[in-house]
Amino acid sequence: MRLRILSGLGLLAAAASLTGCDSQPSTVKMADTKVDAAAKLKAAKVAKAQFAAKVKANELGQIPVLMFHRVIDKPGTTDDRTPQQFRADLERLVKEGYVPITATEMVTGKIDIPAGKHPVVLTFDDSSPSQLTLNEAGVPAPNTAVAILKDVAAKNPGFRPKATFYVTRDMFGKSAREEQAQVLLWLKDNGFDIGNHTRDHLNLRGRSHKEVEEQIGSIAKEIHSLSNINPTTIALPYGNQPSKREWALRGGKAYNHQGAFLAGYTPAASPFSKAFDPVGIPRIKVMEKKGDCKQFCSEAWLDWLKSNPDMRYTSDGDGSTVAYPKFKTPYLRKTFTQWSLPY
Ligand SMILES: [Zn+2]
């Protein structure tokens, strides 16, 4: 009996204490929740940093931006690749843990690839039909660059079929506006990126501001009217910058670019690094280690990045953070402080 009374009292006491808890000043409660949330956030950040360290993330590291031109059976210049060479180029990237991102994703810092992987940007200049020709059903012709890229991606899950096409008035060899629109829209619908390569492929060095604006603005306007795409980046013909480097980013009032790509000779800085220069982003010609390409083309640089992994961009798999070894902190661009994850 006593016991029962006691337990009854105990229940009452428990109920009272619950009420008591509820009647605590709300500021105390809020402070508690805040402390709790902050602790949780801190723990999550520690876990993220530990994971970043485990996969050796280095999101301030360098990114190879590869420059392709035509993909044809009988190369006319050392800029061209045969379909077999191009397939082998891609297979090497697969084997070494690279995942393609677009030039737009790179310059806007939207690099969302799995942990431990390295971004690579595949760029194609001059809008040649060897890069993309579609049949009447909208299927890329065999042995075009896009067909090979899609095939390699299908055989290697995780290797994204992403690339950036730098377009001139050549428009993949199409002259009818409807056909030009078909190719651009196909690229857009299939997740490819379209960039500006000036209307007439002019060397912009030494040209007047007006001429530079006209060359950049007129093709941007044309691309927009055909496909409703506003190119985010530009590749400068011959890699030559105009008298004022900043002119490369503007094609009149309506057309602005966030990055201008050159035609040589090193891997590019991470967009999160102070070394990143949006007005002059280097690219690498795709070529074996011979002749002029002994040191500064793709085979040489991919070898170098492979043997210098602490210089190469490696992802932590989290698109919302910028992870890197703490030692590299002084190189972080201020704009990305909020997302930084040093370890
Ligand atoms: Zn070109």
PDB file of N, CA and C in Angstrom, residues 101-110 121 123 163-167 188 191-198 216 219-221 223-224 227-236 246-251 254-261 271 276-281:
ATOM      1  N   ILE A 101      34.220  18.024 -65.903  1.00  0.00           N
ATOM      2  CA  ILE A 101      33.284  19.092 -65.531  1.00  0.00           C
ATOM      3  C   ILE A 101      33.309  20.085 -66.696  1.00  0.00           C
ATOM      4  N   THR A 102      32.333  20.981 -66.771  1.00  0.00           N
ATOM      5  CA  THR A 102      32.352  21.961 -67.865  1.00  0.00           C
ATOM      6  C   THR A 102      33.154  23.200 -67.450  1.00  0.00           C
ATOM      7  N   ALA A 103      33.486  24.004 -68.452  1.00  0.00           N
ATOM      8  CA  ALA A 103      34.183  25.269 -68.171  1.00  0.00           C
ATOM      9  C   ALA A 103      33.309  26.165 -67.291  1.00  0.00           C
ATOM     10  N   THR A 104      31.994  26.124 -67.535  1.00  0.00           N
ATOM     11  CA  THR A 104      31.074  26.923 -66.715  1.00  0.00           C
ATOM     12  C   THR A 104      31.120  26.464 -65.259  1.00  0.00           C
ATOM     13  N   GLU A 105      31.070  25.151 -65.050  1.00  0.00           N
ATOM     14  CA  GLU A 105      31.126  24.625 -63.677  1.00  0.00           C
ATOM     15  C   GLU A 105      32.438  25.040 -63.006  1.00  0.00           C
ATOM     16  N   MET A 106      33.513  25.028 -63.783  1.00  0.00           N
ATOM     17  CA  MET A 106      34.807  25.393 -63.204  1.00  0.00           C
ATOM     18  C   MET A 106      34.819  26.867 -62.769  1.00  0.00           C
ATOM     19  N   VAL A 107      34.468  27.780 -63.693  1.00  0.00           N
ATOM     20  CA  VAL A 107      34.622  29.204 -63.339  1.00  0.00           C
ATOM     21  C   VAL A 107      33.605  29.656 -62.293  1.00  0.00           C
ATOM     22  N   THR A 108      32.486  28.934 -62.179  1.00  0.00           N
ATOM     23  CA  THR A 108      31.499  29.315 -61.170  1.00  0.00           C
ATOM     24  C   THR A 108      31.694  28.530 -59.867  1.00  0.00           C
ATOM     25  N   GLY A 109      32.715  27.677 -59.826  1.00  0.00           N
ATOM     26  CA  GLY A 109      33.028  26.946 -58.586  1.00  0.00           C
ATOM     27  C   GLY A 109      32.023  25.861 -58.238  1.00  0.00           C
ATOM     28  N   LYS A 110      31.272  25.387 -59.241  1.00  0.00           N
ATOM     29  CA  LYS A 110      30.291  24.324 -58.952  1.00  0.00           C
ATOM     30  C   LYS A 110      30.895  22.972 -59.333  1.00  0.00           C
ATOM     31  N   VAL A 121      38.618  19.492 -67.429  1.00  0.00           N
ATOM     32  CA  VAL A 121      37.706  20.200 -68.328  1.00  0.00           C
ATOM     33  C   VAL A 121      38.087  19.831 -69.759  1.00  0.00           C
ATOM     34  N   THR A 123      37.663  20.762 -73.531  1.00  0.00           N
ATOM     35  CA  THR A 123      37.175  21.865 -74.367  1.00  0.00           C
ATOM     36  C   THR A 123      37.446  21.559 -75.836  1.00  0.00           C
ATOM     37  N   ALA A 163      31.419  18.391 -71.549  1.00  0.00           N
ATOM     38  CA  ALA A 163      32.461  19.098 -72.298  1.00  0.00           C
ATOM     39  C   ALA A 163      31.934  20.480 -72.660  1.00  0.00           C
ATOM     40  N   THR A 164      32.876  21.351 -73.044  1.00  0.00           N
ATOM     41  CA  THR A 164      32.510  22.706 -73.463  1.00  0.00           C
ATOM     42  C   THR A 164      32.917  22.891 -74.924  1.00  0.00           C
ATOM     43  N   PHE A 165      32.001  23.418 -75.721  1.00  0.00           N
ATOM     44  CA  PHE A 165      32.250  23.629 -77.155  1.00  0.00           C
ATOM     45  C   PHE A 165      32.349  25.120 -77.435  1.00  0.00           C
ATOM     46  N   TYR A 166      33.507  25.539 -77.948  1.00  0.00           N
ATOM     47  CA  TYR A 166      33.726  26.955 -78.260  1.00  0.00           C
ATOM     48  C   TYR A 166      33.370  27.217 -79.720  1.00  0.00           C
ATOM     49  N   VAL A 167      32.309  27.985 -79.882  1.00  0.00           N
ATOM     50  CA  VAL A 167      31.635  28.112 -81.170  1.00  0.00           C
ATOM     51  C   VAL A 167      32.003  29.403 -81.906  1.00  0.00           C
ATOM     52  N   LYS A 188      22.706  21.569 -75.639  1.00  0.00           N
ATOM     53  CA  LYS A 188      22.094  22.097 -74.416  1.00  0.00           C
ATOM     54  C   LYS A 188      21.258  21.011 -73.722  1.00  0.00           C
ATOM     55  N   GLY A 191      23.175  18.318 -71.792  1.00  0.00           N
ATOM     56  CA  GLY A 191      24.027  18.716 -70.670  1.00  0.00           C
ATOM     57  C   GLY A 191      25.407  19.210 -71.053  1.00  0.00           C
ATOM     58  N   PHE A 192      25.615  19.539 -72.346  1.00  0.00           N
ATOM     59  CA  PHE A 192      26.906  20.079 -72.740  1.00  0.00           C
ATOM     60  C   PHE A 192      26.892  21.597 -72.603  1.00  0.00           C
ATOM     61  N   ASP A 193      28.083  22.170 -72.607  1.00  0.00           N
ATOM     62  CA  ASP A 193      28.269  23.589 -72.334  1.00  0.00           C
ATOM     63  C   ASP A 193      28.718  24.263 -73.627  1.00  0.00           C
ATOM     64  N   ILE A 194      28.167  25.431 -73.909  1.00  0.00           N
ATOM     65  CA  ILE A 194      28.543  26.150 -75.125  1.00  0.00           C
ATOM     66  C   ILE A 194      29.236  27.448 -74.744  1.00  0.00           C
ATOM     67  N   GLY A 195      30.393  27.673 -75.376  1.00  0.00           N
ATOM     68  CA  GLY A 195      31.155  28.883 -75.092  1.00  0.00           C
ATOM     69  C   GLY A 195      31.375  29.697 -76.361  1.00  0.00           C
ATOM     70  N   ASN A 196      31.924  30.888 -76.166  1.00  0.00           N
ATOM     71  CA  ASN A 196      32.148  31.856 -77.238  1.00  0.00           C
ATOM     72  C   ASN A 196      33.581  31.698 -77.771  1.00  0.00           C
ATOM     73  N   HIS A 197      33.741  31.704 -79.097  1.00  0.00           N
ATOM     74  CA  HIS A 197      35.102  31.618 -79.667  1.00  0.00           C
ATOM     75  C   HIS A 197      35.294  32.730 -80.704  1.00  0.00           C
ATOM     76  N   THR A 198      34.514  33.783 -80.580  1.00  0.00           N
ATOM     77  CA  THR A 198      34.405  34.945 -81.479  1.00  0.00           C
ATOM     78  C   THR A 198      33.748  34.540 -82.807  1.00  0.00           C
ATOM     79  N   ILE A 216      32.983  39.466 -80.236  1.00  0.00           N
ATOM     80  CA  ILE A 216      32.492  38.655 -79.117  1.00  0.00           C
ATOM     81  C   ILE A 216      30.973  38.760 -79.000  1.00  0.00           C
ATOM     82  N   ILE A 219      28.602  36.943 -81.996  1.00  0.00           N
ATOM     83  CA  ILE A 219      28.396  35.487 -81.937  1.00  0.00           C
ATOM     84  C   ILE A 219      27.594  35.118 -80.680  1.00  0.00           C
ATOM     85  N   ALA A 220      27.807  35.871 -79.597  1.00  0.00           N
ATOM     86  CA  ALA A 220      27.022  35.607 -78.376  1.00  0.00           C
ATOM     87  C   ALA A 220      25.533  35.831 -78.666  1.00  0.00           C
ATOM     88  N   LYS A 221      25.261  36.893 -79.419  1.00  0.00           N
ATOM     89  CA  LYS A 221      23.873  37.216 -79.759  1.00  0.00           C
ATOM     90  C   LYS A 221      23.275  36.129 -80.648  1.00  0.00           C
ATOM     91  N   ILE A 223      24.248  32.925 -80.886  1.00  0.00           N
ATOM     92  CA  ILE A 223      24.051  31.699 -80.083  1.00  0.00           C
ATOM     93  C   ILE A 223      22.768  31.834 -79.264  1.00  0.00           C
ATOM     94  N   HIS A 224      22.582  33.014 -78.702  1.00  0.00           N
ATOM     95  CA  HIS A 224      21.394  33.236 -77.878  1.00  0.00           C
ATOM     96  C   HIS A 224      20.117  33.179 -78.696  1.00  0.00           C
ATOM     97  N   SER A 227      19.466  29.412 -79.617  1.00  0.00           N
ATOM     98  CA  SER A 227      19.285  28.363 -78.609  1.00  0.00           C
ATOM     99  C   SER A 227      18.888  28.862 -77.227  1.00  0.00           C
ATOM    100  N   ASN A 228      18.804  30.187 -77.074  1.00  0.00           N
ATOM    101  CA  ASN A 228      18.489  30.778 -75.775  1.00  0.00           C
ATOM    102  C   ASN A 228      19.588  30.520 -74.728  1.00  0.00           C
ATOM    103  N   ILE A 229      20.798  30.260 -75.210  1.00  0.00           N
ATOM    104  CA  ILE A 229      21.928  30.049 -74.303  1.00  0.00           C
ATOM    105  C   ILE A 229      22.764  31.321 -74.265  1.00  0.00           C
ATOM    106  N   ASN A 230      23.179  31.727 -73.065  1.00  0.00           N
ATOM    107  CA  ASN A 230      24.155  32.805 -72.929  1.00  0.00           C
ATOM    108  C   ASN A 230      25.482  32.180 -72.519  1.00  0.00           C
ATOM    109  N   PRO A 231      26.467  32.127 -73.426  1.00  0.00           N
ATOM    110  CA  PRO A 231      27.741  31.508 -73.051  1.00  0.00           C
ATOM    111  C   PRO A 231      28.328  32.144 -71.786  1.00  0.00           C
ATOM    112  N   THR A 232      28.855  31.308 -70.912  1.00  0.00           N
ATOM    113  CA  THR A 232      29.446  31.782 -69.655  1.00  0.00           C
ATOM    114  C   THR A 232      30.926  32.079 -69.828  1.00  0.00           C
ATOM    115  N   THR A 233      31.558  31.361 -70.768  1.00  0.00           N
ATOM    116  CA  THR A 233      33.012  31.531 -70.927  1.00  0.00           C
ATOM    117  C   THR A 233      33.362  31.771 -72.393  1.00  0.00           C
ATOM    118  N   ILE A 234      34.586  32.237 -72.598  1.00  0.00           N
ATOM    119  CA  ILE A 234      35.096  32.469 -73.950  1.00  0.00           C
ATOM    120  C   ILE A 234      36.473  31.802 -74.059  1.00  0.00           C
ATOM    121  N   ALA A 235      36.778  31.257 -75.251  1.00  0.00           N
ATOM    122  CA  ALA A 235      38.145  30.802 -75.530  1.00  0.00           C
ATOM    123  C   ALA A 235      38.676  31.754 -76.591  1.00  0.00           C
ATOM    124  N   LEU A 236      39.825  32.369 -76.313  1.00  0.00           N
ATOM    125  CA  LEU A 236      40.370  33.370 -77.229  1.00  0.00           C
ATOM    126  C   LEU A 236      41.061  32.689 -78.405  1.00  0.00           C
ATOM    127  N   GLU A 246      40.659  42.625 -69.897  1.00  0.00           N
ATOM    128  CA  GLU A 246      39.268  42.563 -69.451  1.00  0.00           C
ATOM    129  C   GLU A 246      38.288  42.620 -70.613  1.00  0.00           C
ATOM    130  N   TRP A 247      38.705  43.174 -71.758  1.00  0.00           N
ATOM    131  CA  TRP A 247      37.803  43.260 -72.911  1.00  0.00           C
ATOM    132  C   TRP A 247      37.314  41.876 -73.321  1.00  0.00           C
ATOM    133  N   ALA A 248      38.133  40.852 -73.041  1.00  0.00           N
ATOM    134  CA  ALA A 248      37.784  39.490 -73.454  1.00  0.00           C
ATOM    135  C   ALA A 248      36.480  39.012 -72.822  1.00  0.00           C
ATOM    136  N   LEU A 249      36.121  39.630 -71.712  1.00  0.00           N
ATOM    137  CA  LEU A 249      34.933  39.142 -71.012  1.00  0.00           C
ATOM    138  C   LEU A 249      33.643  39.781 -71.501  1.00  0.00           C
ATOM    139  N   ARG A 250      33.754  40.839 -72.318  1.00  0.00           N
ATOM    140  CA  ARG A 250      32.528  41.573 -72.657  1.00  0.00           C
ATOM    141  C   ARG A 250      32.280  41.658 -74.154  1.00  0.00           C
ATOM    142  N   GLY A 251      31.030  41.339 -74.512  1.00  0.00           N
ATOM    143  CA  GLY A 251      30.622  41.510 -75.896  1.00  0.00           C
ATOM    144  C   GLY A 251      29.521  42.540 -75.960  1.00  0.00           C
ATOM    145  N   ALA A 254      25.102  43.588 -73.323  1.00  0.00           N
ATOM    146  CA  ALA A 254      24.233  42.442 -73.022  1.00  0.00           C
ATOM    147  C   ALA A 254      24.992  41.149 -72.739  1.00  0.00           C
ATOM    148  N   TYR A 255      26.253  41.073 -73.162  1.00  0.00           N
ATOM    149  CA  TYR A 255      26.940  39.776 -73.063  1.00  0.00           C
ATOM    150  C   TYR A 255      28.208  39.845 -72.223  1.00  0.00           C
ATOM    151  N   ASN A 256      28.131  39.175 -71.089  1.00  0.00           N
ATOM    152  CA  ASN A 256      29.280  39.121 -70.186  1.00  0.00           C
ATOM    153  C   ASN A 256      29.709  37.684 -69.979  1.00  0.00           C
ATOM    154  N   HIS A 257      31.004  37.496 -69.892  1.00  0.00           N
ATOM    155  CA  HIS A 257      31.528  36.160 -69.617  1.00  0.00           C
ATOM    156  C   HIS A 257      32.225  36.156 -68.269  1.00  0.00           C
ATOM    157  N   GLN A 258      32.250  34.991 -67.633  1.00  0.00           N
ATOM    158  CA  GLN A 258      32.882  34.902 -66.305  1.00  0.00           C
ATOM    159  C   GLN A 258      34.280  34.304 -66.358  1.00  0.00           C
ATOM    160  N   GLY A 259      34.703  33.892 -67.558  1.00  0.00           N
ATOM    161  CA  GLY A 259      36.045  33.340 -67.666  1.00  0.00           C
ATOM    162  C   GLY A 259      36.526  33.383 -69.100  1.00  0.00           C
ATOM    163  N   ALA A 260      37.822  33.726 -69.292  1.00  0.00           N
ATOM    164  CA  ALA A 260      38.428  33.722 -70.626  1.00  0.00           C
ATOM    165  C   ALA A 260      39.575  32.715 -70.629  1.00  0.00           C
ATOM    166  N   PHE A 261      39.521  31.781 -71.576  1.00  0.00           N
ATOM    167  CA  PHE A 261      40.512  30.701 -71.651  1.00  0.00           C
ATOM    168  C   PHE A 261      41.553  30.986 -72.725  1.00  0.00           C
ATOM    169  N   PRO A 271      39.464  27.405 -59.031  1.00  0.00           N
ATOM    170  CA  PRO A 271      38.719  28.673 -58.913  1.00  0.00           C
ATOM    171  C   PRO A 271      38.650  29.170 -57.466  1.00  0.00           C
ATOM    172  N   PHE A 276      43.912  31.852 -59.116  1.00  0.00           N
ATOM    173  CA  PHE A 276      42.958  31.793 -60.231  1.00  0.00           C
ATOM    174  C   PHE A 276      42.784  33.182 -60.850  1.00  0.00           C
ATOM    175  N   ASP A 277      42.943  33.239 -62.182  1.00  0.00           N
ATOM    176  CA  ASP A 277      42.780  34.506 -62.896  1.00  0.00           C
ATOM    177  C   ASP A 277      41.696  34.322 -63.954  1.00  0.00           C
ATOM    178  N   PRO A 278      40.484  34.791 -63.685  1.00  0.00           N
ATOM    179  CA  PRO A 278      39.374  34.517 -64.611  1.00  0.00           C
ATOM    180  C   PRO A 278      39.595  35.091 -66.011  1.00  0.00           C
ATOM    181  N   VAL A 279      40.467  36.068 -66.141  1.00  0.00           N
ATOM    182  CA  VAL A 279      40.674  36.700 -67.443  1.00  0.00           C
ATOM    183  C   VAL A 279      41.715  35.952 -68.292  1.00  0.00           C
ATOM    184  N   GLY A 280      42.458  35.050 -67.676  1.00  0.00           N
ATOM    185  CA  GLY A 280      43.470  34.307 -68.437  1.00  0.00           C
ATOM    186  C   GLY A 280      43.648  32.911 -67.848  1.00  0.00           C
ATOM    187  N   ILE A 281      42.750  32.004 -68.220  1.00  0.00           N
ATOM    188  CA  ILE A 281      42.801  30.642 -67.674  1.00  0.00           C
ATOM    189  C   ILE A 281      43.547  29.747 -68.667  1.00  0.00           C
TER     190      ILE A 281
END
